[in-house]
Short mmCIF file of C-alpha atoms in Angstrom, two decimals:
data_model
loop_
_atom_site.label_atom_id
_atom_site.label_comp_id
_atom_site.label_asym_id
_atom_site.label_seq_id
_atom_site.Cartn_x
_atom_site.Cartn_y
_atom_site.Cartn_z
CA UNK I 1 9.36 88.76 177.22
CA UNK I 2 12.95 87.45 177.30
CA UNK I 3 14.95 89.13 180.08
CA UNK I 4 17.58 90.42 177.65
CA UNK I 5 15.01 92.80 176.16
CA UNK I 6 15.07 94.74 179.41
CA UNK I 7 18.70 95.58 178.65
CA UNK I 8 17.69 97.67 175.64
CA UNK I 9 17.25 100.89 177.59
CA UNK I 10 20.52 100.26 179.37
CA UNK I 11 22.34 99.84 176.05
CA UNK I 12 20.57 102.89 174.61
CA UNK I 13 21.56 105.29 177.38
CA UNK I 14 25.01 103.79 177.85
CA UNK I 15 25.60 104.33 174.13
CA UNK I 16 24.32 107.90 174.34
CA UNK I 17 26.66 108.65 177.23
CA UNK I 18 29.58 107.11 175.39
CA UNK I 19 28.90 109.30 172.32
CA UNK I 20 28.74 112.42 174.50
CA UNK I 21 32.01 111.54 176.21
CA UNK I 22 33.74 110.94 172.87
CA UNK I 23 32.42 114.23 171.50
CA UNK I 24 33.63 116.10 174.59
CA UNK I 25 37.10 114.54 174.24
CA UNK I 26 37.34 115.37 170.53
CA UNK I 27 36.06 118.90 171.09
CA UNK I 28 38.65 119.41 173.82
CA UNK I 29 41.41 118.97 171.24
CA UNK I 30 40.12 122.11 169.46
CA UNK I 31 39.64 124.23 172.58
CA UNK I 32 42.62 126.53 171.83
CA UNK I 33 41.67 127.15 168.19
CA UNK I 34 37.92 127.54 168.76
CA UNK I 35 37.44 128.41 172.46
CA UNK I 36 34.04 130.07 172.08
CA UNK I 37 32.58 127.26 169.98
CA UNK I 38 33.89 124.47 172.22
CA UNK I 39 32.65 126.20 175.38
CA UNK I 40 29.19 126.69 173.87
CA UNK I 41 28.95 123.11 172.62
CA UNK I 42 30.10 121.55 175.89
CA UNK I 43 27.64 123.73 177.80
CA UNK I 44 24.79 122.64 175.53
CA UNK I 45 25.70 119.00 176.17
CA UNK I 46 25.64 119.27 179.98
CA UNK I 47 21.85 118.83 180.46
CA UNK I 48 21.79 116.02 177.88
CA UNK I 49 24.62 114.24 179.68
CA UNK I 50 22.82 114.65 183.02
CA UNK I 51 19.58 113.27 181.57
CA UNK I 52 21.38 110.30 180.01
CA UNK I 53 23.03 109.47 183.35
CA UNK I 54 19.68 109.62 185.14
CA UNK I 55 18.00 107.39 182.55
CA UNK I 56 20.86 104.90 182.65
CA UNK I 57 20.71 104.75 186.46
CA UNK I 58 16.92 104.30 186.31
CA UNK I 59 17.22 101.52 183.74
CA UNK I 60 19.72 99.67 185.91
CA UNK I 61 17.68 100.16 189.09
CA UNK I 62 14.54 98.81 187.39
CA UNK I 63 16.23 95.64 186.22
CA UNK I 64 15.01 92.89 188.59
CA UNK I 65 17.71 90.73 190.14
CA UNK I 66 15.77 87.57 189.32
CA UNK I 67 15.72 88.50 185.62
CA UNK I 68 19.45 89.06 185.70
CA UNK I 69 19.90 85.63 187.27
CA UNK I 70 17.66 84.10 184.59
CA UNK I 71 19.68 85.84 181.90
CA UNK I 72 22.86 84.35 183.34
CA UNK I 73 21.30 80.89 183.25
CA UNK I 74 20.26 81.40 179.62
CA UNK I 75 23.79 82.46 178.72
CA UNK I 76 25.27 79.55 180.65
CA UNK I 77 23.02 77.08 178.80
CA UNK I 78 23.94 78.66 175.46
CA UNK I 79 27.65 78.39 176.26
CA UNK I 80 27.28 74.76 177.34
CA UNK I 81 25.57 73.95 174.04
CA UNK I 82 28.31 75.74 172.14
CA UNK I 83 31.05 73.90 174.03
CA UNK I 84 29.41 70.59 173.19
CA UNK I 85 29.52 71.35 169.47
CA UNK I 86 33.21 71.86 168.64
CA UNK I 87 33.25 75.59 169.45
CA UNK I 88 36.79 76.18 168.25
CA UNK I 89 36.04 74.89 164.76
CA UNK I 90 32.79 76.87 164.66
CA UNK I 91 34.53 80.00 165.89
CA UNK I 92 37.29 79.61 163.31
CA UNK I 93 34.76 79.17 160.50
CA UNK I 94 32.79 82.21 161.68
CA UNK I 95 35.96 84.26 162.04
CA UNK I 96 37.00 83.45 158.47
CA UNK I 97 33.49 84.24 157.26
CA UNK I 98 33.65 87.70 158.87
CA UNK I 99 36.99 88.46 157.22
CA UNK I 100 35.77 87.21 153.85
CA UNK I 101 32.55 89.24 154.17
CA UNK I 102 34.62 92.40 154.59
CA UNK I 103 36.42 91.90 151.27
CA UNK I 104 33.56 93.00 148.93
CA UNK I 105 33.33 96.26 150.89
CA UNK I 106 37.00 97.19 150.70
CA UNK I 107 36.60 99.50 147.73
CA UNK I 108 33.92 101.50 149.52
CA UNK I 109 34.38 104.81 151.24
CA UNK I 110 30.99 105.74 152.66
CA UNK I 111 30.29 105.76 156.39
CA UNK I 112 27.90 102.80 156.50
CA UNK I 113 30.18 100.41 154.65
CA UNK I 114 33.28 101.46 156.58
CA UNK I 115 31.35 100.89 159.81
CA UNK I 116 30.29 97.41 158.62
CA UNK I 117 33.91 96.54 157.90
CA UNK I 118 34.90 97.57 161.42
CA UNK I 119 32.12 95.49 163.01
CA UNK I 120 33.24 92.41 161.09
CA UNK I 121 36.89 92.91 161.94
CA UNK I 122 36.07 93.39 165.63
CA UNK I 123 34.01 90.19 165.65
CA UNK I 124 36.89 88.30 164.09
CA UNK I 125 39.43 89.66 166.59
CA UNK I 126 37.13 88.88 169.52
CA UNK I 127 36.79 85.26 168.42
CA UNK I 128 40.54 84.94 167.89
CA UNK I 129 41.11 86.09 171.46
CA UNK I 130 38.23 84.13 173.02
CA UNK I 131 39.04 80.78 171.41
CA UNK I 132 42.82 81.11 171.10
CA UNK I 133 42.84 81.15 167.30
CA UNK I 134 45.93 83.33 166.85
CA UNK I 135 47.92 80.39 165.51
CA UNK I 136 45.45 79.98 162.64
CA UNK I 137 46.35 83.36 161.13
CA UNK I 138 49.65 85.07 160.28
CA UNK I 139 50.76 87.43 163.04
CA UNK I 140 51.13 90.33 160.63
CA UNK I 141 47.58 89.73 159.43
CA UNK I 142 46.13 90.04 162.94
CA UNK I 143 48.16 93.18 163.66
CA UNK I 144 46.94 94.72 160.41
CA UNK I 145 43.32 93.86 161.28
CA UNK I 146 43.67 95.39 164.75
CA UNK I 147 45.31 98.55 163.39
CA UNK I 148 42.65 98.94 160.72
CA UNK I 149 39.67 98.48 163.05
CA UNK I 150 41.14 101.07 165.45
CA UNK I 151 41.57 103.57 162.63
CA UNK I 152 38.01 102.89 161.49
CA UNK I 153 36.81 103.50 165.06
CA UNK I 154 38.64 106.83 165.27
CA UNK I 155 37.16 107.85 161.92
CA UNK I 156 33.66 106.83 163.04
CA UNK I 157 33.90 108.89 166.25
CA UNK I 158 34.75 112.00 164.24
CA UNK I 159 31.91 111.26 161.83
CA UNK I 160 29.49 111.22 164.78
CA UNK I 161 30.89 114.55 166.01
CA UNK I 162 30.64 116.10 162.54
CA UNK I 163 26.98 115.10 162.28
CA UNK I 164 26.35 116.54 165.74
CA UNK I 165 27.80 119.92 164.70
CA UNK I 166 25.73 120.36 161.55
CA UNK I 167 22.58 121.87 163.12
CA UNK I 168 24.70 124.45 164.99
CA UNK I 169 27.08 125.42 162.18
CA UNK I 170 24.82 127.90 160.30
CA UNK I 171 24.27 129.95 163.46
CA UNK I 172 27.80 130.32 164.82
CA UNK I 173 30.92 131.27 162.78
CA UNK I 174 33.37 129.37 165.01
CA UNK I 175 31.25 126.21 164.97
CA UNK I 176 31.06 126.46 161.19
CA UNK I 177 34.87 126.75 160.99
CA UNK I 178 35.29 123.85 163.41
CA UNK I 179 32.86 121.77 161.35
CA UNK I 180 34.87 122.44 158.20
CA UNK I 181 38.10 121.46 159.93
CA UNK I 182 36.61 118.16 161.12
CA UNK I 183 35.16 117.52 157.66
CA UNK I 184 38.61 117.99 156.11
CA UNK I 185 40.09 115.64 158.71
CA UNK I 186 37.38 113.08 157.95
CA UNK I 187 38.11 113.25 154.24
CA UNK I 188 41.84 112.84 154.84
CA UNK I 189 41.37 109.89 157.18
CA UNK I 190 38.86 108.26 154.83
CA UNK I 191 41.31 108.45 151.93
CA UNK I 192 44.00 106.85 154.09
CA UNK I 193 41.66 104.06 155.17
CA UNK I 194 40.38 103.39 151.65
CA UNK I 195 43.98 103.33 150.39
CA UNK I 196 44.80 100.75 153.06
CA UNK I 197 41.68 98.74 152.20
CA UNK I 198 42.71 98.57 148.53
CA UNK I 199 45.73 96.54 149.64
CA UNK I 200 43.48 94.19 151.60
CA UNK I 201 43.99 90.52 150.74
CA UNK I 202 42.13 87.72 152.46
CA UNK I 203 44.65 85.32 153.97
CA UNK I 204 42.10 83.76 156.30
CA UNK I 205 40.46 81.42 153.79
#
């Protein structure tokens, strides 16, 4: 099997830890208003966080050094092939394609489509930075893209927290109130994002 497949567990547990850390940070902002709920939720997360850390450490320890070296060689070969094939032009074309692909989704407001928009914007920004493509796009355009993808990320983090709270809400009044507050915040942020997306015009083509 290709060595990169052995990274799957690492990505899985690293992602799980990241979600738990984000949830803890967002919950901390509501500690004063809902102290009992936040304390209970953070306590319930402690064993999950410990397990995720253990699994992540195990996944890293079980990754053979020779496979990591092979992976580096594979990546090096891929980069050499890319450099030999006008990478800047390819990157620019791909960057424009990502921005154009986001346009049909701009009228959407559901979680999946908003997340897809963010992924495409992040890909475009990464390529702009990696290949020095800033001069190919208006400065205001790039700032708007960066601002929008950050807002989408903040919205997505709260969406993850809201989904996490749902199983607990029926059994604890404070958690139910906290869930409603986050839902209202999600709706407000989503309306702001969708309103911003309606003004989206593709200047990358």
